[in-house]
XYZ file of C-alpha atoms in Angstrom:
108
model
C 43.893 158.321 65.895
C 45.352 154.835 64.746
C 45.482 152.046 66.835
C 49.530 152.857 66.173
C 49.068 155.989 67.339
C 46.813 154.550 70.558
C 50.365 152.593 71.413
C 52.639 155.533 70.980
C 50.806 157.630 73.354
C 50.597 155.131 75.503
C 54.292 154.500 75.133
C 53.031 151.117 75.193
C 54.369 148.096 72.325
C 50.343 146.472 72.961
C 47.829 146.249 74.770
C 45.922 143.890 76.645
C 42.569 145.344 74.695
C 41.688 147.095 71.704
C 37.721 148.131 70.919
C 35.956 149.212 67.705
C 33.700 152.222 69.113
C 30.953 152.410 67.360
C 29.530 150.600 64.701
C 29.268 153.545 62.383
C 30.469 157.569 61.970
C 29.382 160.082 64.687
C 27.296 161.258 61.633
C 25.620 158.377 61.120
C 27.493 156.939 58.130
C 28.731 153.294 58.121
C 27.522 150.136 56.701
C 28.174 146.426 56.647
C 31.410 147.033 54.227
C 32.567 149.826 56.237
C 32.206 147.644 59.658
C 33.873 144.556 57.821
C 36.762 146.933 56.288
C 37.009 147.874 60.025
C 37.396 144.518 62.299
C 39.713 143.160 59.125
C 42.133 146.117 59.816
C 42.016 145.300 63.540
C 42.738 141.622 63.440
C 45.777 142.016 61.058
C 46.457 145.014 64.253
C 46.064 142.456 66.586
C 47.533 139.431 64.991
C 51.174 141.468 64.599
C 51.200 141.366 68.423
C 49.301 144.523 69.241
C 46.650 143.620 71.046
C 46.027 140.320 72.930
C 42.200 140.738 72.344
C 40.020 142.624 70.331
C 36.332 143.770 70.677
C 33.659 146.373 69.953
C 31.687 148.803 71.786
C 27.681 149.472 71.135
C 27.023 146.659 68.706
C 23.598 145.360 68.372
C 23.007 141.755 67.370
C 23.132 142.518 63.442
C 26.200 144.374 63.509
C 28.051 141.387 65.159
C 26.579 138.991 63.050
C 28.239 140.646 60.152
C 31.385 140.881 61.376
C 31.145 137.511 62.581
C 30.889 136.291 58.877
C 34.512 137.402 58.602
C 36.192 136.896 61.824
C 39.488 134.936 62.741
C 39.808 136.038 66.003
C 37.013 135.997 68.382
C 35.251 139.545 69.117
C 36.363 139.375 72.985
C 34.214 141.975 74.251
C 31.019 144.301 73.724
C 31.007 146.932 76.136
C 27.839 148.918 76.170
C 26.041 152.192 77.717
C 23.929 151.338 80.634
C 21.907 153.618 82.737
C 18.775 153.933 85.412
C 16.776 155.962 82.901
C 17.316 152.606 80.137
C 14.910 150.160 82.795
C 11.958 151.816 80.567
C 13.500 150.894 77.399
C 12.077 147.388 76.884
C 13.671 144.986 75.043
C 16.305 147.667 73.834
C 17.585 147.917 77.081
C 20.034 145.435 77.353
C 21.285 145.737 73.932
C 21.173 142.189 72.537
C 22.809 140.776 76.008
C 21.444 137.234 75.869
C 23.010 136.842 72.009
C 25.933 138.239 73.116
C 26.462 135.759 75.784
C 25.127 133.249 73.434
C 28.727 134.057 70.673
C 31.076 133.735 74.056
C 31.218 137.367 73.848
C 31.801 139.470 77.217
C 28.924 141.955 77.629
C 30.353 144.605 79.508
């Protein structure tokens, strides 16, 4: 669905936050253009008075560094999985927390 769509089914005129899901398709596909192409289409959503912040959700370090090269408005949030079974994960398991908190981005 659009982020128009999101609204209208809402029967909402914005909302208070609007996330990018993934960094790439379900099937894998997506690169740095694609993810660019992406958080462009969202500011200009969230600029026409859409959204009052704007974020992603399961982005490592790399994905918002390019995304960063492009940004206007800040990337408000990363919200990310986190479970009991990730403790044995090592350094994966916090997904890239301390960077994150490092851009003044909420790690959720």
């Amino acid at each position: 669905a659009t982020a128009d769509q999101c609204l209208e089914q809402l029967g909402l005129s914005y909302v208070d936050l609007m996330l990018i899901h993934f960094p790439a398709t379900f099937d894998g596909k997506g690169d740095k253009a694609a993810r660019l192409t992406e958080w462009k289409a969202l500011e200009k959503w969230a600029k026409s008075g859409k959204a009052r912040a704007i974020g992603v959700s399961h982005y490592c370090a790399r994905h918002i560094k390019d995304i960063q090269e492009v940004a206007t408005l800040p990337i408000a949030v990363n919200q990310v999985q986190y479970h009991v079974g990730m403790g044995s994960a090592g350094a994966m398991a916090t997904d890239d927390k301390a960077f994150m908190e490092s851009q003044g981005i909420l790690y959720q």
